[in-house]
Amino acid sequence: MEPGERESAAGASVPLARLRALVASLREAVSNRFLSLRAKVVSLLTLIGAVLVALAGIYTIYDFRTSLDLQAWSRAAGVGDAIIYAARNAETLTDLEPVIDAVAGAPGLKGAAVTGPDGLVAISSLPSWKGKPLSIDVPLKKNEPVAIAQQKRLGGYGRYPGDYAFAIDFPRMGERATVLVRVDVDQLASLNIADAWNLMMWLVITAILAILSISLLLHRIVVAPIEALRHFAESGGKGKAEAAGPDDEIGAVARVLSASFRARSEGEAQLITLAATDGLTGLGNRSHFKSRLMQDIAACEREEGRSVGVMILNLDNFKDVNDTLGHDAGDRLLQRTAEILRGCARDGDTVARIGGDEFGVIMPDIKNADDALQLASRLVRAVGTPFRLGAQELQQAACVGLTLYPQDGRDADVLIKNADLALSRAKQEGAGACVLYRHELHLRAIERNTIERDLRTALARNQLMLFYQPKVDIATGRVVGAEALIRWRHEERGFVPPSLFIPVAERSGLVVPLTKWVLDEACRQNREWQDQGLPKIGVAVNVSAIDLRRTDLTDTIANTLIRHGLSPKFLELEVTESMVMQDVDVVIGTLRRLRSLGIGIGIDDFGTGYSSLAYLKRFPVKRLKIDRSFVHDVADRRDGDVIPKVIIDLAHALGVKVVAEGVETADQYERLQALGCDEVQGYFAGRPMPAAEFEVFLRNSPAGGLRRAERPAAAGGSAA
Ligand code: C2E
Ligand code: MG
Ligand code: MG
């Protein structure tokens, strides 16, 4: 290839390469970006439409040109016929002149000429043509016009059509000549152009109509079904699968999808039902109960004046049935209870098993508390009818706690919690009791008031007493201290546990004189034992959060010690973790003052609160008491000793002694000893006992190490 050719080839390949790049980038854009099927179809049809319109244009131009050529030729041929006829009879060339003049005046004709024997124009309708030669590049035919290039010398444009030539004979002269006819193509074109536009318009309209029909058809049979299928798939099978398409491939895909959606939703529904059902009784479970209660509350909120009743029924001593008759019998009993509750429930009520032996009933349209109580006692009576379980004749008692929306709580959790509280009260009242929450509240208030009143009297009349529980050194087995625990023997109620009256005392402020009394009594007693020559031990007194926040606590304690002549090293105060974590700075100040007096501080129930280790370092603490709940599992083979070990190591790292409270067995004792615990307190070493009994216990306390065989015996003492 020559350099010139190569350049032109290279020049041609540049636009081609650009075109290719454009197509490639278009293809990438289409494939990479999401274009809806509808957009794709519309673009494709638009492209086809544009091509059709272009083809219509090309065809119109082609048709315009061919019909123009045909008309021009037939004009030339018409003129030619007249000239040929005249030539047949002409004697001389000039005989043709009138004919040429005549035909030249015909419409659509610009001129006509005949050449002489010398090949120059001899006769012409236009004087300017005369004497000029013709240059004809195509072979001429006789008597039939042929299109030739326009004769430039005769004022033509070269390639522009319109000039026709043919050969003629002059039989009389025995000569030949060439005839030139120039048709007025411009005039013909202007006559034809309207037809061409008409044709073009019809073709374009036809193309547009065709495209529209195709697009409608495509929309109906492809786009719309695929869009419906997409909607069907995206909505997870909502609507009818048939909507996605007729009985073709799209329809088949829709049906397969629909089947899989159906299978999935059936599976989910089954799971939801299973998750909300109690397997044993077939009733709803606790979560079902709660969600139904929420629905019923929501429905009730919309209607003014309606109430929802919530009932929790608990079987009395169900554990005994399991333990004595076996778990199968227990299961049968639960199933029977479920059947009875289901049978007694009214339309719209929900019955569920919400715990091991606990059932819940929701009464969504209860009129008043009396109605709820009536239904509850009907259920309790029905459950209580005697029945046979295998060979046994049984009678099962039950209790019910009741709450009413909206009076007893405005949300499901509160209503269930309050029904539980009412149930606890019902259990206290005994078999078959049904208690309304608001009665329980009332009772509790009365009880609190009674306790407060009686406690005040007990304090004034000196009806309280202290029990002492020994703390034993784990290495030597010797009693090294005692915890003073308050006891109240009520004239009518009998023994009232501190867990019941201490909170009442704290709330009413009675705890301040109470602590004063305990401190006084414990110090007095300790001094008395020392005076009797018993081993000198420290006595621990529990103080409450309220005591700890009183500014006169240090003075009170100092005065008490002085009054009884007891050295501060024989007194220890027990504070709980949660107490010291509130108002930390105030508490630390108080504890430091006490510590500076020489009084020991012990942190009680350690591990149950949330003490920050950073604070622990700042507390002037002498002892940590590992809470009973951790000691309980310490001998457990698995990982029961993890927490006690961490507490012991932590305490030793801080230089603090560790006491384990609630030690009940030899295994626990030995495990704690192995873990490096310093002291133990609990029923194993000795129960809390009255002062006189403790005195004997202390007197008999071994001077040396506690031998293994002696330990259980040493663990005697009164039950408290
Ligand atoms: P605490 O200070 O943690 O006392 C230990 C509790 O555990 C005592 O219960 C004791 O009888 C019990 N206990 C001891 N060893 C064992 C054992 O081996 N097994 C089991 N299961 N229990 C054991 P108590 O006497 O009923 O006292 C309960 C709580 O009442 C005390 O817990 C203390 O917080 C408070 N308390 C007792 N007396 C007073 C007091 O004089 N003033 C104040 N503010 N609170 C007191
Ligand atoms: Mg204590
Ligand atoms: Mg404790």
mmCIF file of C-alpha atoms in Angstrom, residues 492-681:
data_model
loop_
_atom_site.group_PDB
_atom_site.id
_atom_site.type_symbol
_atom_site.label_atom_id
_atom_site.label_comp_id
_atom_site.label_asym_id
_atom_site.label_seq_id
_atom_site.Cartn_x
_atom_site.Cartn_y
_atom_site.Cartn_z
ATOM 1 C CA GLU A 492 -50.278 -12.279 117.454
ATOM 2 C CA ARG A 493 -48.399 -12.953 114.250
ATOM 3 C CA GLY A 494 -45.505 -14.786 115.884
ATOM 4 C CA PHE A 495 -42.105 -14.468 114.301
ATOM 5 C CA VAL A 496 -41.887 -11.616 111.719
ATOM 6 C CA PRO A 497 -38.810 -11.933 109.471
ATOM 7 C CA PRO A 498 -36.516 -8.878 109.166
ATOM 8 C CA SER A 499 -36.960 -8.984 105.371
ATOM 9 C CA LEU A 500 -40.588 -7.943 106.015
ATOM 10 C CA PHE A 501 -40.256 -5.272 108.671
ATOM 11 C CA ILE A 502 -36.836 -3.718 107.879
ATOM 12 C CA PRO A 503 -38.123 -2.221 104.570
ATOM 13 C CA VAL A 504 -41.171 -0.839 106.452
ATOM 14 C CA ALA A 505 -38.858 0.572 109.125
ATOM 15 C CA GLU A 506 -36.662 2.140 106.449
ATOM 16 C CA ARG A 507 -39.616 3.755 104.706
ATOM 17 C CA SER A 508 -41.082 5.130 107.914
ATOM 18 C CA GLY A 509 -37.788 6.336 109.399
ATOM 19 C CA LEU A 510 -38.205 3.885 112.310
ATOM 20 C CA VAL A 511 -34.966 2.286 111.250
ATOM 21 C CA VAL A 512 -32.959 5.055 112.957
ATOM 22 C CA PRO A 513 -34.095 4.260 116.534
ATOM 23 C CA LEU A 514 -34.039 0.587 115.579
ATOM 24 C CA THR A 515 -30.343 0.714 114.555
ATOM 25 C CA LYS A 516 -29.583 2.711 117.697
ATOM 26 C CA TRP A 517 -31.187 -0.015 119.770
ATOM 27 C CA VAL A 518 -29.360 -2.814 117.896
ATOM 28 C CA LEU A 519 -26.016 -1.047 118.280
ATOM 29 C CA ASP A 520 -26.629 -0.463 121.950
ATOM 30 C CA GLU A 521 -27.745 -4.019 122.608
ATOM 31 C CA ALA A 522 -24.957 -5.632 120.561
ATOM 32 C CA CYS A 523 -22.257 -3.542 122.268
ATOM 33 C CA ARG A 524 -23.761 -4.153 125.696
ATOM 34 C CA GLN A 525 -23.931 -7.894 125.082
ATOM 35 C CA ASN A 526 -20.400 -8.102 123.710
ATOM 36 C CA ARG A 527 -19.026 -6.221 126.697
ATOM 37 C CA GLU A 528 -20.933 -8.546 129.018
ATOM 38 C CA TRP A 529 -19.402 -11.638 127.345
ATOM 39 C CA GLN A 530 -15.961 -10.120 127.604
ATOM 40 C CA ASP A 531 -16.586 -9.374 131.260
ATOM 41 C CA GLN A 532 -17.526 -13.025 131.754
ATOM 42 C CA GLY A 533 -14.138 -13.979 130.409
ATOM 43 C CA LEU A 534 -15.366 -15.476 127.167
ATOM 44 C CA PRO A 535 -13.101 -15.289 124.073
ATOM 45 C CA LYS A 536 -13.075 -11.738 122.784
ATOM 46 C CA ILE A 537 -14.861 -11.542 119.463
ATOM 47 C CA GLY A 538 -16.094 -8.799 117.166
ATOM 48 C CA VAL A 539 -19.806 -8.342 116.762
ATOM 49 C CA ALA A 540 -21.211 -7.169 113.445
ATOM 50 C CA VAL A 541 -24.281 -4.950 113.179
ATOM 51 C CA ASN A 542 -26.230 -4.390 109.966
ATOM 52 C CA VAL A 543 -26.883 -0.738 109.146
ATOM 53 C CA SER A 544 -29.283 0.564 106.557
ATOM 54 C CA ALA A 545 -28.732 3.073 103.776
ATOM 55 C CA ILE A 546 -30.641 5.658 105.818
ATOM 56 C CA ASP A 547 -28.320 5.225 108.799
ATOM 57 C CA LEU A 548 -25.320 5.588 106.578
ATOM 58 C CA ARG A 549 -26.491 8.942 105.293
ATOM 59 C CA ARG A 550 -27.109 10.394 108.766
ATOM 60 C CA THR A 551 -24.441 12.810 109.883
ATOM 61 C CA ASP A 552 -24.784 11.767 113.545
ATOM 62 C CA LEU A 553 -24.064 8.077 112.914
ATOM 63 C CA THR A 554 -20.402 8.387 113.943
ATOM 64 C CA ASP A 555 -21.317 10.231 117.135
ATOM 65 C CA THR A 556 -24.044 7.740 118.009
ATOM 66 C CA ILE A 557 -21.648 4.829 117.589
ATOM 67 C CA ALA A 558 -18.829 6.550 119.469
ATOM 68 C CA ASN A 559 -21.186 7.348 122.377
ATOM 69 C CA THR A 560 -22.503 3.783 122.445
ATOM 70 C CA LEU A 561 -18.990 2.355 122.596
ATOM 71 C CA ILE A 562 -18.032 4.783 125.350
ATOM 72 C CA ARG A 563 -21.211 4.031 127.283
ATOM 73 C CA HIS A 564 -20.474 0.299 127.307
ATOM 74 C CA GLY A 565 -16.708 0.653 127.535
ATOM 75 C CA LEU A 566 -16.204 -1.513 124.444
ATOM 76 C CA SER A 567 -13.140 -1.152 122.286
ATOM 77 C CA PRO A 568 -14.073 -0.117 118.726
ATOM 78 C CA LYS A 569 -12.085 -3.036 117.348
ATOM 79 C CA PHE A 570 -14.840 -5.366 118.635
ATOM 80 C CA LEU A 571 -17.518 -3.671 116.575
ATOM 81 C CA GLU A 572 -18.075 -4.061 112.882
ATOM 82 C CA LEU A 573 -20.705 -2.502 110.651
ATOM 83 C CA GLU A 574 -22.193 -4.412 107.716
ATOM 84 C CA VAL A 575 -23.266 -2.317 104.776
ATOM 85 C CA THR A 576 -24.493 -3.700 101.485
ATOM 86 C CA GLU A 577 -22.867 -3.046 98.165
ATOM 87 C CA SER A 578 -25.864 -1.195 96.744
ATOM 88 C CA MET A 579 -25.987 1.123 99.776
ATOM 89 C CA VAL A 580 -22.436 2.307 99.370
ATOM 90 C CA MET A 581 -22.762 2.857 95.656
ATOM 91 C CA GLN A 582 -25.246 5.714 96.165
ATOM 92 C CA ASP A 583 -23.797 9.120 97.140
ATOM 93 C CA VAL A 584 -20.398 7.484 97.094
ATOM 94 C CA ASP A 585 -18.500 10.537 98.322
ATOM 95 C CA VAL A 586 -20.753 11.092 101.374
ATOM 96 C CA VAL A 587 -20.612 7.388 102.221
ATOM 97 C CA ILE A 588 -16.839 7.217 101.848
ATOM 98 C CA GLY A 589 -16.533 10.199 104.223
ATOM 99 C CA THR A 590 -18.720 8.504 106.873
ATOM 100 C CA LEU A 591 -16.959 5.159 106.493
ATOM 101 C CA ARG A 592 -13.527 6.794 106.783
ATOM 102 C CA ARG A 593 -14.536 8.567 109.991
ATOM 103 C CA LEU A 594 -15.826 5.297 111.421
ATOM 104 C CA ARG A 595 -12.716 3.465 110.336
ATOM 105 C CA SER A 596 -10.535 6.132 111.930
ATOM 106 C CA LEU A 597 -12.333 5.418 115.200
ATOM 107 C CA GLY A 598 -11.156 1.831 114.792
ATOM 108 C CA ILE A 599 -14.504 0.335 113.794
ATOM 109 C CA GLY A 600 -14.464 -2.399 111.163
ATOM 110 C CA ILE A 601 -16.510 -2.135 107.980
ATOM 111 C CA GLY A 602 -17.756 -5.170 106.117
ATOM 112 C CA ILE A 603 -19.450 -5.196 102.719
ATOM 113 C CA ASP A 604 -22.476 -7.491 102.916
ATOM 114 C CA ASP A 605 -24.037 -9.550 100.116
ATOM 115 C CA PHE A 606 -20.981 -8.853 97.962
ATOM 116 C CA GLY A 607 -21.445 -9.729 94.291
ATOM 117 C CA THR A 608 -25.152 -8.927 94.093
ATOM 118 C CA GLY A 609 -24.749 -5.165 93.669
ATOM 119 C CA TYR A 610 -22.731 -3.302 91.121
ATOM 120 C CA SER A 611 -19.746 -1.995 92.985
ATOM 121 C CA SER A 612 -17.158 -0.338 90.897
ATOM 122 C CA LEU A 613 -13.732 -1.799 91.538
ATOM 123 C CA ALA A 614 -12.311 1.709 91.495
ATOM 124 C CA TYR A 615 -14.532 2.645 94.464
ATOM 125 C CA LEU A 616 -13.828 -0.594 96.226
ATOM 126 C CA LYS A 617 -10.195 0.471 96.461
ATOM 127 C CA ARG A 618 -11.235 3.727 98.095
ATOM 128 C CA PHE A 619 -13.569 2.138 100.676
ATOM 129 C CA PRO A 620 -11.902 1.583 104.044
ATOM 130 C CA VAL A 621 -13.188 -1.992 104.111
ATOM 131 C CA LYS A 622 -12.095 -4.749 106.495
ATOM 132 C CA ARG A 623 -14.214 -7.615 105.135
ATOM 133 C CA LEU A 624 -16.107 -8.683 102.055
ATOM 134 C CA LYS A 625 -19.000 -11.070 102.603
ATOM 135 C CA ILE A 626 -19.589 -13.298 99.581
ATOM 136 C CA ASP A 627 -23.324 -13.449 99.043
ATOM 137 C CA ARG A 628 -25.218 -16.626 99.870
ATOM 138 C CA SER A 629 -26.307 -17.121 96.274
ATOM 139 C CA PHE A 630 -22.691 -17.697 95.154
ATOM 140 C CA VAL A 631 -21.829 -19.870 98.123
ATOM 141 C CA HIS A 632 -24.788 -22.112 97.363
ATOM 142 C CA ASP A 633 -23.172 -23.427 94.162
ATOM 143 C CA VAL A 634 -19.544 -23.301 95.266
ATOM 144 C CA ALA A 635 -19.172 -27.068 95.566
ATOM 145 C CA ASP A 636 -20.851 -27.567 92.210
ATOM 146 C CA ARG A 637 -18.610 -29.691 89.971
ATOM 147 C CA ARG A 638 -19.086 -27.422 86.962
ATOM 148 C CA ASP A 639 -18.179 -23.778 87.424
ATOM 149 C CA GLY A 640 -19.853 -22.923 90.734
ATOM 150 C CA ASP A 641 -16.603 -21.788 92.281
ATOM 151 C CA VAL A 642 -15.667 -19.248 89.611
ATOM 152 C CA ILE A 643 -17.294 -16.209 91.233
ATOM 153 C CA PRO A 644 -16.266 -17.009 94.847
ATOM 154 C CA LYS A 645 -12.695 -17.534 93.643
ATOM 155 C CA VAL A 646 -12.660 -14.196 91.800
ATOM 156 C CA ILE A 647 -14.050 -12.410 94.892
ATOM 157 C CA ILE A 648 -11.524 -14.094 97.205
ATOM 158 C CA ASP A 649 -8.583 -13.260 94.934
ATOM 159 C CA LEU A 650 -9.809 -9.696 94.496
ATOM 160 C CA ALA A 651 -10.255 -9.184 98.244
ATOM 161 C CA HIS A 652 -6.818 -10.588 99.019
ATOM 162 C CA ALA A 653 -5.282 -8.396 96.343
ATOM 163 C CA LEU A 654 -6.850 -5.414 98.133
ATOM 164 C CA GLY A 655 -5.691 -6.709 101.518
ATOM 165 C CA VAL A 656 -9.251 -7.391 102.687
ATOM 166 C CA LYS A 657 -10.551 -10.506 104.509
ATOM 167 C CA VAL A 658 -13.304 -12.642 102.982
ATOM 168 C CA VAL A 659 -16.266 -14.194 104.783
ATOM 169 C CA ALA A 660 -18.541 -16.606 102.962
ATOM 170 C CA GLU A 661 -22.129 -16.374 104.199
ATOM 171 C CA GLY A 662 -24.791 -19.054 103.952
ATOM 172 C CA VAL A 663 -22.391 -22.009 104.228
ATOM 173 C CA GLU A 664 -24.649 -24.987 104.847
ATOM 174 C CA THR A 665 -22.626 -28.089 103.981
ATOM 175 C CA ALA A 666 -19.222 -29.621 104.620
ATOM 176 C CA ASP A 667 -18.591 -29.679 100.857
ATOM 177 C CA GLN A 668 -19.108 -25.948 100.625
ATOM 178 C CA TYR A 669 -16.879 -25.447 103.667
ATOM 179 C CA GLU A 670 -14.051 -27.524 102.200
ATOM 180 C CA ARG A 671 -14.291 -25.965 98.774
ATOM 181 C CA LEU A 672 -14.126 -22.477 100.306
ATOM 182 C CA GLN A 673 -11.162 -23.522 102.388
ATOM 183 C CA ALA A 674 -9.426 -24.751 99.224
ATOM 184 C CA LEU A 675 -10.170 -21.445 97.535
ATOM 185 C CA GLY A 676 -8.418 -19.582 100.368
ATOM 186 C CA CYS A 677 -11.525 -18.045 101.987
ATOM 187 C CA ASP A 678 -10.758 -16.645 105.473
ATOM 188 C CA GLU A 679 -14.003 -17.092 107.413
ATOM 189 C CA VAL A 680 -17.379 -18.746 107.067
ATOM 190 C CA GLN A 681 -20.824 -17.947 108.416
#
